[in-house]
PDB file of C-alpha atoms and ligand atoms in Angstrom:
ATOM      1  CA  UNK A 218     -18.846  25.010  -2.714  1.00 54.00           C
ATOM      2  CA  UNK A 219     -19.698  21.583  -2.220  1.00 53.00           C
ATOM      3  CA  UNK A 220     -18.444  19.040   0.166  1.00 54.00           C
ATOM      4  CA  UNK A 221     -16.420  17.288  -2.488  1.00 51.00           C
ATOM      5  CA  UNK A 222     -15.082  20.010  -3.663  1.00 54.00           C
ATOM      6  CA  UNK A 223     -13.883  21.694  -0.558  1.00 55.00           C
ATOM      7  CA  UNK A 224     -11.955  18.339   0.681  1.00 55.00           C
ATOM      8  CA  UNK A 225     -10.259  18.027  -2.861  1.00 53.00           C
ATOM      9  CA  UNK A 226      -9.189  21.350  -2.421  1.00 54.00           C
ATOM     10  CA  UNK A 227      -8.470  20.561   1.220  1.00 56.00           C
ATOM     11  CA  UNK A 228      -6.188  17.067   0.586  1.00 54.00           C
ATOM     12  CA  UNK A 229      -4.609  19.363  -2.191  1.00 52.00           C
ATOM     13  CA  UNK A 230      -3.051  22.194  -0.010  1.00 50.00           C
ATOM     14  CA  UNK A 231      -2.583  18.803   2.398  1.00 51.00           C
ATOM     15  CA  UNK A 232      -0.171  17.162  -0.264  1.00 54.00           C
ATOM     16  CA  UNK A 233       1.571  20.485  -1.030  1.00 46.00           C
ATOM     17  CA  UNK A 234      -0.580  22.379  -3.782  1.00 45.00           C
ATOM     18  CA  UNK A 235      -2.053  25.698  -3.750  1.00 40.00           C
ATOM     19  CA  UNK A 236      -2.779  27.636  -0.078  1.00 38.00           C
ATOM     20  CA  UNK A 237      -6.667  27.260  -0.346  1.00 39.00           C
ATOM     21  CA  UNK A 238      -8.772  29.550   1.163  1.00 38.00           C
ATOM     22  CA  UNK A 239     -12.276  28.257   2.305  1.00 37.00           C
ATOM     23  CA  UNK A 240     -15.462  30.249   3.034  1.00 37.00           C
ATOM     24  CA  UNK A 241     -15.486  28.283   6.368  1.00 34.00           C
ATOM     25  CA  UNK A 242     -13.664  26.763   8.267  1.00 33.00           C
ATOM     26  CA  UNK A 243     -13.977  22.797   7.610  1.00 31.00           C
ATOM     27  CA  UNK A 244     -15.493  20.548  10.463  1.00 31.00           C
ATOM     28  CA  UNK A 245     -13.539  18.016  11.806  1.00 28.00           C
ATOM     29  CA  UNK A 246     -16.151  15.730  10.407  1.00 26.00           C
ATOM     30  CA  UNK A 247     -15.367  16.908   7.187  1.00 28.00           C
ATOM     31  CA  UNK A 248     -11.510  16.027   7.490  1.00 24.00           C
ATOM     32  CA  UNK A 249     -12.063  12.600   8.745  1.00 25.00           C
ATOM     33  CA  UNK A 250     -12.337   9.844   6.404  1.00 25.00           C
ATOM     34  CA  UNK A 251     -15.329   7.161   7.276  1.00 25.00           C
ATOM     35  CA  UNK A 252     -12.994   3.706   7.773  1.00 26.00           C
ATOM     36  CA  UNK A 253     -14.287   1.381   6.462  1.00 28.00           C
ATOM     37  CA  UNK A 254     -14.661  -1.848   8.111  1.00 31.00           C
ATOM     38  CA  UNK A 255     -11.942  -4.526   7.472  1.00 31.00           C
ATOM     39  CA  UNK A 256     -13.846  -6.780   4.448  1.00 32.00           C
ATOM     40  CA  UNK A 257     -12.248 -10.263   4.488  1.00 32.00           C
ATOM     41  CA  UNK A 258      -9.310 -11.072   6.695  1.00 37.00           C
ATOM     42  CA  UNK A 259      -9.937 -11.713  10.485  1.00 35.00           C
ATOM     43  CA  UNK A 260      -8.047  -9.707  12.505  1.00 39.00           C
ATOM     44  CA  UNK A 261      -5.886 -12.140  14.631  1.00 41.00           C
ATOM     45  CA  UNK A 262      -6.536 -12.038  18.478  1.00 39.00           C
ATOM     46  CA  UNK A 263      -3.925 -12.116  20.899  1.00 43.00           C
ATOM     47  CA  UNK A 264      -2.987 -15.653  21.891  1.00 38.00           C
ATOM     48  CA  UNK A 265      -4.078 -16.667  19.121  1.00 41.00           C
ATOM     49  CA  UNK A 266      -3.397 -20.656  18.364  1.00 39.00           C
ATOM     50  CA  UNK A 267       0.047 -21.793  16.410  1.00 39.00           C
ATOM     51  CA  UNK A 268      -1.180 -22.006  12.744  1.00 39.00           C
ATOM     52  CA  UNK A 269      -3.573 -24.677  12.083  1.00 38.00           C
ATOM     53  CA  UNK A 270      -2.030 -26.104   8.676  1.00 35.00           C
ATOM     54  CA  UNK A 271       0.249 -25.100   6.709  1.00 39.00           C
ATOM     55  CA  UNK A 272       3.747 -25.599   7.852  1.00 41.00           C
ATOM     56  CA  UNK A 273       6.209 -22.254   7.728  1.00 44.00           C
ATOM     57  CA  UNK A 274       7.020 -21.816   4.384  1.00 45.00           C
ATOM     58  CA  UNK A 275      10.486 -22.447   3.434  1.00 47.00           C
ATOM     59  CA  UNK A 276      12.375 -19.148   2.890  1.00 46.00           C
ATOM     60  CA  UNK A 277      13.006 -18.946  -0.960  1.00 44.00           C
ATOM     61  CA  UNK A 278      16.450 -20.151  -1.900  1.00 46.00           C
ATOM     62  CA  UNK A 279      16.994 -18.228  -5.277  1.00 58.00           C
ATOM     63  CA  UNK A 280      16.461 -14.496  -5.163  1.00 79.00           C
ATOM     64  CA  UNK A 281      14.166 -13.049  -7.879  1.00 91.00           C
ATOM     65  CA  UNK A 282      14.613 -12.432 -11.746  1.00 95.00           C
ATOM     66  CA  UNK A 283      15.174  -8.615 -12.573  1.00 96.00           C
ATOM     67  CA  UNK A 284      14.701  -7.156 -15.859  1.00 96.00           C
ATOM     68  CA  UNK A 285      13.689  -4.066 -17.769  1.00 96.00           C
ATOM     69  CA  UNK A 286      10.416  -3.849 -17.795  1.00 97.00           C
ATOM     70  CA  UNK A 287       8.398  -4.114 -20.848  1.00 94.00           C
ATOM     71  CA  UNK A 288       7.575  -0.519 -22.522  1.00 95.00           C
ATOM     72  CA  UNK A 289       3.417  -0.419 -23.226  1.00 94.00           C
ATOM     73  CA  UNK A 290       1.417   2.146 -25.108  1.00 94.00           C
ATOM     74  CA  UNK A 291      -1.332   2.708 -22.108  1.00 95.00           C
ATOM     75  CA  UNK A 292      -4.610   3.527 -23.427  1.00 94.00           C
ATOM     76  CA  UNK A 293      -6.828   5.277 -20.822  1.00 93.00           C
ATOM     77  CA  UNK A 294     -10.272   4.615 -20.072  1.00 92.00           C
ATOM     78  CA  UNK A 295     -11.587   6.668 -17.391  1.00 93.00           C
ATOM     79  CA  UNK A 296     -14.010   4.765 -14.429  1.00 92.00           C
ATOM     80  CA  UNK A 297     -15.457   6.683 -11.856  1.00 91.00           C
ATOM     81  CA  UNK A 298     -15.869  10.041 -12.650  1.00 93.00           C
ATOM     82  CA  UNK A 299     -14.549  10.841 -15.693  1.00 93.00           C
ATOM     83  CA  UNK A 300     -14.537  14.752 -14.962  1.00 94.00           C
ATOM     84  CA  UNK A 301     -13.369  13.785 -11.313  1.00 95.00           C
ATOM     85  CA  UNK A 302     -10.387  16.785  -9.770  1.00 95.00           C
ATOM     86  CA  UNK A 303      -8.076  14.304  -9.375  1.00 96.00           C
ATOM     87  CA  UNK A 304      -7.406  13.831 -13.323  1.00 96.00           C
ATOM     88  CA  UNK A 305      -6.795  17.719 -13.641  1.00 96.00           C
ATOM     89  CA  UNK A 306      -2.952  18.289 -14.033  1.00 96.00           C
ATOM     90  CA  UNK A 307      -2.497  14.398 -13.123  1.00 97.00           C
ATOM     91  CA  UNK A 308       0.961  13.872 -14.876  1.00 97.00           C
ATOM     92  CA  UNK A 309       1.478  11.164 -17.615  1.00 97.00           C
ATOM     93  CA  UNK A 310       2.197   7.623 -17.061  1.00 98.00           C
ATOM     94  CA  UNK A 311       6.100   6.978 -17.317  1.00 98.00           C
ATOM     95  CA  UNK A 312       7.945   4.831 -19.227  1.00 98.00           C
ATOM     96  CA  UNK A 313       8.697   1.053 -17.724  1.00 98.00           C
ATOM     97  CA  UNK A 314      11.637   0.367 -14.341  1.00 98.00           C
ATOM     98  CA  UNK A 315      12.367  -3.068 -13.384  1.00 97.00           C
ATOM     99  CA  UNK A 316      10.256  -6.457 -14.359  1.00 97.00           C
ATOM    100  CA  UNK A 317      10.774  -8.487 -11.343  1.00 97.00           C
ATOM    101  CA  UNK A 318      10.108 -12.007 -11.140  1.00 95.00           C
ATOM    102  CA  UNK A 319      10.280 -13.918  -7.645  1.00 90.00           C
ATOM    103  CA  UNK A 320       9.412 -17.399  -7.724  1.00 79.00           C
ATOM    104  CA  UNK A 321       5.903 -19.111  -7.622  1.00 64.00           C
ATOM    105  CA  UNK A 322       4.261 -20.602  -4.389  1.00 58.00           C
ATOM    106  CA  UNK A 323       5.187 -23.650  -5.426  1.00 52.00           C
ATOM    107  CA  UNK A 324       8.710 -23.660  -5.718  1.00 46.00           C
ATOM    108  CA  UNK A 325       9.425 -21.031  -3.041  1.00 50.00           C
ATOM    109  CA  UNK A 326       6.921 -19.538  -0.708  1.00 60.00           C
ATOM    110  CA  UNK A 327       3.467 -20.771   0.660  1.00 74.00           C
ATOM    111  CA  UNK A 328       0.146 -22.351  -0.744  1.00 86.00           C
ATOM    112  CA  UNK A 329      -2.053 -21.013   1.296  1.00 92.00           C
ATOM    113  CA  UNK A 330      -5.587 -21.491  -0.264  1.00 92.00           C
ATOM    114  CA  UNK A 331      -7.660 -18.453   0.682  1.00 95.00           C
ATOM    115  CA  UNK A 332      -6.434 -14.799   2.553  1.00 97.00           C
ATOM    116  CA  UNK A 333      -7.798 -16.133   5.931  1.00 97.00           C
ATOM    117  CA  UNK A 334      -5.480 -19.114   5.941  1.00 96.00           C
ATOM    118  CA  UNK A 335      -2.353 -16.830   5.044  1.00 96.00           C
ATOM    119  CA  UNK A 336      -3.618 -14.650   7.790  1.00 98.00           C
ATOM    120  CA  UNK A 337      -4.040 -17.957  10.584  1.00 97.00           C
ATOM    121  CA  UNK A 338      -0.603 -18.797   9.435  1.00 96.00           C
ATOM    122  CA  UNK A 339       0.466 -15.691  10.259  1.00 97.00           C
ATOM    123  CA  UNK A 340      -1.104 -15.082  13.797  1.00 98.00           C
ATOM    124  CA  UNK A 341       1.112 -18.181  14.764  1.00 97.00           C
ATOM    125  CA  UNK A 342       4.015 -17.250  13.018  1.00 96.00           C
ATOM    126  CA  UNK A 343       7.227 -16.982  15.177  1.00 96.00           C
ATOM    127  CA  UNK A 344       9.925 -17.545  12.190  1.00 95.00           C
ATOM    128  CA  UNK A 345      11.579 -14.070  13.375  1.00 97.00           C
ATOM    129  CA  UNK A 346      12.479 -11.989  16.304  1.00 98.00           C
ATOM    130  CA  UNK A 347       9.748  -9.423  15.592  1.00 98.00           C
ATOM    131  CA  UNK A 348       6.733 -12.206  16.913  1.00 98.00           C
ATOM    132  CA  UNK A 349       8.546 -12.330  20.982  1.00 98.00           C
ATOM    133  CA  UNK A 350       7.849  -8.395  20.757  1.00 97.00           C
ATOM    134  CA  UNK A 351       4.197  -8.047  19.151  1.00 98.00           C
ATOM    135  CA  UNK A 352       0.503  -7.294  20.597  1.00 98.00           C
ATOM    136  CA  UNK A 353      -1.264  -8.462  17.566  1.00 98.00           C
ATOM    137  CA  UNK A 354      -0.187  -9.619  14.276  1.00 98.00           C
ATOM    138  CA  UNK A 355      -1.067  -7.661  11.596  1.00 98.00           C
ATOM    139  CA  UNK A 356      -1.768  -9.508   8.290  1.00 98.00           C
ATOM    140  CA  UNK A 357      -4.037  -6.801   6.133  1.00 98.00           C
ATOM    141  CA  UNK A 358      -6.916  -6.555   4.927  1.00 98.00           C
ATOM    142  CA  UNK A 359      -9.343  -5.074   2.247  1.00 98.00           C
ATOM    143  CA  UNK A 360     -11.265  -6.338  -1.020  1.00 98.00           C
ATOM    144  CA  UNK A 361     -10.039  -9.914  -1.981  1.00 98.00           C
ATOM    145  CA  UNK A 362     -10.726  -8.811  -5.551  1.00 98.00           C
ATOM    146  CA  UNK A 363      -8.962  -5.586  -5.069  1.00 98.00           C
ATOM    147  CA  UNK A 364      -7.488  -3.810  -8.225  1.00 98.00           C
ATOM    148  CA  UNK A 365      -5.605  -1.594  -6.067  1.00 98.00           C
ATOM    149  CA  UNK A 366      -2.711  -3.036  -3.562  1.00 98.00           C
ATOM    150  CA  UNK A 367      -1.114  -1.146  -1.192  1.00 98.00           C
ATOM    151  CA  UNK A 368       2.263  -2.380   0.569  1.00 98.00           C
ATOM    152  CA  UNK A 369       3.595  -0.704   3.546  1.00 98.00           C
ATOM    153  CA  UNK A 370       6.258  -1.473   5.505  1.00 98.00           C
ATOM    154  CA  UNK A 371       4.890  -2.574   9.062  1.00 98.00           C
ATOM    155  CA  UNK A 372       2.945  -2.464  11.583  1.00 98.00           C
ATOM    156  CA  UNK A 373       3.133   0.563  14.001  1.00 97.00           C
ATOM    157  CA  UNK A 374       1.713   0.997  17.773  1.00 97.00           C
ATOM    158  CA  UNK A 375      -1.980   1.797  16.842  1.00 97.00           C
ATOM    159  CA  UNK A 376      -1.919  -1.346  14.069  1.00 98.00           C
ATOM    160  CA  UNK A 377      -0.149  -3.389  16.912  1.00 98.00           C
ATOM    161  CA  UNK A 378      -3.061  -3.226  19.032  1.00 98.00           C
ATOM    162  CA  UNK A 379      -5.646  -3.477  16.595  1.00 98.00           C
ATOM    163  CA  UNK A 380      -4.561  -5.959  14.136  1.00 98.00           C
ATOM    164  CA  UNK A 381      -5.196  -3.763  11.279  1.00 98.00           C
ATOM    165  CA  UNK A 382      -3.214  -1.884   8.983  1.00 98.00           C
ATOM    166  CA  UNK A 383      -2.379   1.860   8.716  1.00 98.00           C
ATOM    167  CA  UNK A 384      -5.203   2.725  11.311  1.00 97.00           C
ATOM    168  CA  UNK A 385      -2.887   5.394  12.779  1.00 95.00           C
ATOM    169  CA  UNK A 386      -1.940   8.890  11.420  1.00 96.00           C
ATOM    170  CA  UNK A 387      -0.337   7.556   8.981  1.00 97.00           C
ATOM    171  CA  UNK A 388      -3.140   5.287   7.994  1.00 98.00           C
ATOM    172  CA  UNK A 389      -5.249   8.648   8.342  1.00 98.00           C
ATOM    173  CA  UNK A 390      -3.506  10.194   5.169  1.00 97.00           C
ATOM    174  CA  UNK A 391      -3.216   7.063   2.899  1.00 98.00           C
ATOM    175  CA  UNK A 392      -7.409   7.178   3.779  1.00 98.00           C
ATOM    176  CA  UNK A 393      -7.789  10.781   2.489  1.00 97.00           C
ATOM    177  CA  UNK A 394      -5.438  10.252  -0.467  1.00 97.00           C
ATOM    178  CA  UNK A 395      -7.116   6.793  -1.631  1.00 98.00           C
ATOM    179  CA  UNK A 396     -10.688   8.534  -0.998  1.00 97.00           C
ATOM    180  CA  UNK A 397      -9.365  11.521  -3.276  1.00 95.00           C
ATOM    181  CA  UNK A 398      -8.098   9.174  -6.432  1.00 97.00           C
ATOM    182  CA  UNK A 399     -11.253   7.566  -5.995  1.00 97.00           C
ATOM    183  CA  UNK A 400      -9.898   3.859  -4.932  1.00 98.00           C
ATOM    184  CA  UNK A 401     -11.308   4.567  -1.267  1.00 98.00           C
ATOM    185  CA  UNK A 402      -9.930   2.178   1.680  1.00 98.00           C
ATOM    186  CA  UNK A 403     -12.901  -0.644   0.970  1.00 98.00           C
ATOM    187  CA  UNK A 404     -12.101  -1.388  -2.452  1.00 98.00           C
ATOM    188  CA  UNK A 405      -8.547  -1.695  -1.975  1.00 98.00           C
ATOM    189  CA  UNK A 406      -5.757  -4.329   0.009  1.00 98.00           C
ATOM    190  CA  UNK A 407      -3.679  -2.610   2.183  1.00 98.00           C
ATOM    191  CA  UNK A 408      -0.502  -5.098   2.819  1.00 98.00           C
ATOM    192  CA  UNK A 409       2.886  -4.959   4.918  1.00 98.00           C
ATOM    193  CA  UNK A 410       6.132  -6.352   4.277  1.00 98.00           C
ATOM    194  CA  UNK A 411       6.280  -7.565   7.710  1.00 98.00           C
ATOM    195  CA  UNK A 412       3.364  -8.445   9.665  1.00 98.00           C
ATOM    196  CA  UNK A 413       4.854  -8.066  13.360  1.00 98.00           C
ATOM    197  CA  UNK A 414       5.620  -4.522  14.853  1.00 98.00           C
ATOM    198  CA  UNK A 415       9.520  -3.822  14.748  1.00 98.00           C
ATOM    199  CA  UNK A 416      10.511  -2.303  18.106  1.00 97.00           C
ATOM    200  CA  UNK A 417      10.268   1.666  18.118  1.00 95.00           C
ATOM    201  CA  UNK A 418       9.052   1.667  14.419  1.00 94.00           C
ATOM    202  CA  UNK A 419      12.500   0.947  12.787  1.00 97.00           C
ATOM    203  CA  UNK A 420      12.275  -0.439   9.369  1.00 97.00           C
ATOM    204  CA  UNK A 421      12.605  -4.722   9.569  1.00 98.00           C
ATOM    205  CA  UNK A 422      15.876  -5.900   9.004  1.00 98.00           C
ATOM    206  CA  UNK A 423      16.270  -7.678   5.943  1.00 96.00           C
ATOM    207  CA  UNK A 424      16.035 -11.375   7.844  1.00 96.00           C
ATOM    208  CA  UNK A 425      13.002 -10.313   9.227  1.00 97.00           C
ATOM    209  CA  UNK A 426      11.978  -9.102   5.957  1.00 97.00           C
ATOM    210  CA  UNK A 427      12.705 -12.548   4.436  1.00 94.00           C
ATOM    211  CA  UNK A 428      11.105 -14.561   6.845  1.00 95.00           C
ATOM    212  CA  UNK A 429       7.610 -12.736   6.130  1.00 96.00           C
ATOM    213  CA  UNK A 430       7.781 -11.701   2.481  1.00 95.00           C
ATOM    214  CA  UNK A 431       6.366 -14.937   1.918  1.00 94.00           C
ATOM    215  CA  UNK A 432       2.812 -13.559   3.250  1.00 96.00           C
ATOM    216  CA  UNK A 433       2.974 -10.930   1.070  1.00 96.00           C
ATOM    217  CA  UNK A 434       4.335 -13.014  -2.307  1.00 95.00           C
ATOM    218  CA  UNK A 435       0.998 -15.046  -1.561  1.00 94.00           C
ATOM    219  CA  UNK A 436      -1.472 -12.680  -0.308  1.00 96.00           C
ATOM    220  CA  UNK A 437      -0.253 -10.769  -3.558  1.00 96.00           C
ATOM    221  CA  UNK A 438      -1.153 -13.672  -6.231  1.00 94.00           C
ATOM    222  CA  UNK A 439      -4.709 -14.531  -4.170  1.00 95.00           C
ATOM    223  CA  UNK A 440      -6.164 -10.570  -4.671  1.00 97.00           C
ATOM    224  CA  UNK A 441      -4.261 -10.371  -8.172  1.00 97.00           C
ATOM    225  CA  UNK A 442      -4.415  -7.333  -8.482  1.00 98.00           C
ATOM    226  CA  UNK A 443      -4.064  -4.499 -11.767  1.00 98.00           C
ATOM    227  CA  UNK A 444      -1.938  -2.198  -9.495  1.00 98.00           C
ATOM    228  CA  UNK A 445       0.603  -2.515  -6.676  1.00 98.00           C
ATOM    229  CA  UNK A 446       1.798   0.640  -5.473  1.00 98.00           C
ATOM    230  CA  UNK A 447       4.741   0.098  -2.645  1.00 98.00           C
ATOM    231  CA  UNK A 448       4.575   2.712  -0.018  1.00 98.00           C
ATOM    232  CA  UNK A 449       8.223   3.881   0.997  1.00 98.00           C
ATOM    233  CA  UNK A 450      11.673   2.364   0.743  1.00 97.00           C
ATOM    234  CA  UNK A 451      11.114  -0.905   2.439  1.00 98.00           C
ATOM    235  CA  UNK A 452       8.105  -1.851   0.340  1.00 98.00           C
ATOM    236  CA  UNK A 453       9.835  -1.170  -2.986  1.00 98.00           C
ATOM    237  CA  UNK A 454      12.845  -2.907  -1.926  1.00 97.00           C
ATOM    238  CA  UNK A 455      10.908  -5.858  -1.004  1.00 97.00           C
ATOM    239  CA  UNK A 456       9.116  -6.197  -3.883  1.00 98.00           C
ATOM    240  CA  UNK A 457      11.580  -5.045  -6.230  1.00 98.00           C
ATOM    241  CA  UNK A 458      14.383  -6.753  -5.194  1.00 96.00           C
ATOM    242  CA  UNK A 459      16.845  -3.985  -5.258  1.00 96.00           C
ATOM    243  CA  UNK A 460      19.111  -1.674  -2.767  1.00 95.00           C
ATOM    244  CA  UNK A 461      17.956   1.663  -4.279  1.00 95.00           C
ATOM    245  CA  UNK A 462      17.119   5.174  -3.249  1.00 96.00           C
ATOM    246  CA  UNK A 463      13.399   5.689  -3.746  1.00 96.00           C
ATOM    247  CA  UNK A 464      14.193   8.728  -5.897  1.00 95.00           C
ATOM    248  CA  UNK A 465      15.112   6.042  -8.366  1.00 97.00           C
ATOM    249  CA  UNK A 466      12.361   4.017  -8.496  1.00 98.00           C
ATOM    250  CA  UNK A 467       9.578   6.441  -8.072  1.00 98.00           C
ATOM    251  CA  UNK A 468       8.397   7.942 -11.730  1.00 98.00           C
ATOM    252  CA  UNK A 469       8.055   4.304 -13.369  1.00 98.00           C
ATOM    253  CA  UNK A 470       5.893   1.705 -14.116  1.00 98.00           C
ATOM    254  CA  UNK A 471       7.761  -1.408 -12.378  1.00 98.00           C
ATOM    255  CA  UNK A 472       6.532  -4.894 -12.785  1.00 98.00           C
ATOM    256  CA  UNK A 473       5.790  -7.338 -10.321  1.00 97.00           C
ATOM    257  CA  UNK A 474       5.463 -10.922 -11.516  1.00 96.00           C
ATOM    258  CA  UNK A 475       3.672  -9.571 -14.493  1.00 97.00           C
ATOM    259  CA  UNK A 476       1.908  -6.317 -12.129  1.00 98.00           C
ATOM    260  CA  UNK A 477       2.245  -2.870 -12.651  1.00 98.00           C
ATOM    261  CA  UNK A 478       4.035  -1.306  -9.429  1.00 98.00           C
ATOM    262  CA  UNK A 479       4.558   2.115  -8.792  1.00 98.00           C
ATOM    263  CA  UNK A 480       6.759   3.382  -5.975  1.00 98.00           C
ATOM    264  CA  UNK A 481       5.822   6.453  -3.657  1.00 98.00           C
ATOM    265  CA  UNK A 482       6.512   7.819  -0.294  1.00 98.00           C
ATOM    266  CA  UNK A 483       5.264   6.174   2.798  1.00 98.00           C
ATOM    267  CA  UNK A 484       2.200   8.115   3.986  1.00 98.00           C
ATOM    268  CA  UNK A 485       4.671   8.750   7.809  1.00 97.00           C
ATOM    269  CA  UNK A 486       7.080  10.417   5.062  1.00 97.00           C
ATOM    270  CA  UNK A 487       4.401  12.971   3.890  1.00 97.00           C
ATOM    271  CA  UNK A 488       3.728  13.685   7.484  1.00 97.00           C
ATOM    272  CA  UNK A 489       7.553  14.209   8.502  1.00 96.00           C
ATOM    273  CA  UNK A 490       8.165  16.110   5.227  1.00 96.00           C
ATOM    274  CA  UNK A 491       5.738  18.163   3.640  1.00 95.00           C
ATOM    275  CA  UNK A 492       8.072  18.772   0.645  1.00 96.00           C
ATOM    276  CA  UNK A 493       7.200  15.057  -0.553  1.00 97.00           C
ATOM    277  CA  UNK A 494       3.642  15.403  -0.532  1.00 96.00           C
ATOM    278  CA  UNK A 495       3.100  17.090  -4.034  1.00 97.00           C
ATOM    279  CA  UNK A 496       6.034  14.533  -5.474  1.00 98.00           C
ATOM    280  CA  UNK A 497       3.770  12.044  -3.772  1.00 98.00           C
ATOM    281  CA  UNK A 498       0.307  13.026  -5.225  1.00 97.00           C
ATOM    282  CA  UNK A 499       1.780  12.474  -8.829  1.00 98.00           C
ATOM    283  CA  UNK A 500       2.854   9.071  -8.384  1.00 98.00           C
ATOM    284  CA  UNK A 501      -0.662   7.939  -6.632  1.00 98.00           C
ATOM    285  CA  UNK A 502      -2.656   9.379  -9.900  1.00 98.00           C
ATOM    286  CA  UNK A 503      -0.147   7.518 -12.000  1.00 98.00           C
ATOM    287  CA  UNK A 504      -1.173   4.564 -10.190  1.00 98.00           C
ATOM    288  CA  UNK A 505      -4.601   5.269 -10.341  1.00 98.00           C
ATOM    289  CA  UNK A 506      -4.437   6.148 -14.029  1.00 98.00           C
ATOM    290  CA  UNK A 507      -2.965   2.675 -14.817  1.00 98.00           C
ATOM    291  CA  UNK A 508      -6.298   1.415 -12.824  1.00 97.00           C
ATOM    292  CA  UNK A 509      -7.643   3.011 -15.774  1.00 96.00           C
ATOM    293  CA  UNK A 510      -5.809   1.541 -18.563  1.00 96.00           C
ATOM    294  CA  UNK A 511      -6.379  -2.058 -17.455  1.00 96.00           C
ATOM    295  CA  UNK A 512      -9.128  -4.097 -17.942  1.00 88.00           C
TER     296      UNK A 512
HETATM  297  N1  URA B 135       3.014   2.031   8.581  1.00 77.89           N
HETATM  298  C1  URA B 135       3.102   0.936   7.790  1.00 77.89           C
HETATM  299  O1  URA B 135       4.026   0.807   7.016  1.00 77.89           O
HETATM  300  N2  URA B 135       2.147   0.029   7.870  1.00 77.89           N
HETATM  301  C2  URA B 135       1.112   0.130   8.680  1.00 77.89           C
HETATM  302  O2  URA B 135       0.281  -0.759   8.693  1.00 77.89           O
HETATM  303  C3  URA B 135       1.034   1.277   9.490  1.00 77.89           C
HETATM  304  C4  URA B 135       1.997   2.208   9.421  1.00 77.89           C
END
């Protein structure tokens, strides 16, 4: 058995598939995914100076649009590898959720020109409680053309001291699961709804959600990307606009200003609850199929 093989067959036992048996035991090497190094956006330092231009974005005063979504005949054209594992059992893309519509840069959040500035912006930022209690801010990172984005919900202790996002365990298993749908960590933008550690991990509170959604609105429209897929309840609310159990949204293409979204479990979810991790595996190769039926 090849390497490939055994850590498909490895990250499916880890998301709740068959009980695999291997021929030997797998190396820790084997199990670790290579990180790749962050691609565009600077990781802020600590200290870092107030933001050098743009002034803190007003908070948006209308709240978006929401509306069904639009129903669309996908038509799937595999890239990467066609006979890849991942496509084996991979369940069929669903019909359409909510078309959500929040309001443009200029009449609501930033104009930031370029991911760096959004990211300067942010290592000054101090529009919410969350910025007295931080190391580092955390603004994301990954491929500025990226047709994947990833939205979690903030930063934890690891990402607090580094600057990046979902470098701890949790970062650990959205690594193997991205590396397994073929969309590894380098080619995609991993994101946060709030860019400032909450104290003890708690999910922000929606003014401190409010106060940095505009970040994400912008960093969103600079990577355009084919595929947002909002990790956990406080991504999907965020971006969806909507006070809703994630058993709702999950199983349906969503749209973002226009974007595909698909709702899953946050990656800390799969680790507390194992249940979640099979549920979990569908949506990402929904997400990845749409990366297939987009140009
Ligand atoms: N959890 C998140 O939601 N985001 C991170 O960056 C890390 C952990």
């Amino acid at each position: 058995m090849n390497d490939a093989t055994r850590r498909w067959l490895e990250l499916q036992r880890d998301l709740g598939g068959d009980e695999v048996i291997f021929d030997r035991p797998l190396a820790q090497r084997e199990l670790e995914v290579e990180r790749a190094p962050a691609t565009v956006t600077p990781s802020p330092r600590k200290g870092s100076r107030p933001a050098r231009t743009a002034p803190a974005p007003a908070p948006d005063s209308v709240g978006p649009t929401i509306e069904k979504a639009p129903d669309v005949a996908w038509r799937i054209v595999p890239t990467g590898d066609p006979a890849a594992e991942w496509r084996t059992g991979a369940p069929p893309i669903p019909g359409p959720g909510l078309a959500v519509t929040f309001a443009t840069p200029t009449s609501g959040h930033g104009t930031w020109a370029s991911l760096e500035e959004v990211a300067e912006v942010v290592s000054g930022c101090v529009r919410c409680p969350l910025a007295a209690g931080r190391i580092l801010t955390v603004p994301g990172e990954g491929n500025p053309s990226a047709g994947l984005f990833c939205v979690g919900e903030g930063p934890g202790e690891s990402e607090d001291k580094s600057g990046r996002p979902f470098v701890g365990r949790a970062g650990a298993m959205l690594d193997k699961i991205l590396e397994v749908i073929e969309a590894p960590r380098a080619t995609v933008y991993i994101g946060n709804v709030v860019k400032c550690r909450p104290p003890r991990n708690r999910a922000p509170l929606p003014d401190e959600r409010d106060a940095c959604m505009p970040y994400l609105h912008r960093q969103i429209e600079l990577v355009r990307p084919k595929v947002i897929l909002a990790l956990g309840t406080s991504a999907a609310e965020a971006l969806l606009g909507v006070r809703k159990p994630l058993g709702e949204l999950r199983l349906k293409v969503h749209r973002y200003n226009g974007i595909p979204l698909v709702v899953t479990y946050h990656p800390a979810a799969l680790l507390r609850n194992p249940n979640w991790k099979r549920p979990a595996w569908d949506d990402v190769r929904i997400a990845r199929q749409l990366l297939d039926a987009i140009d």
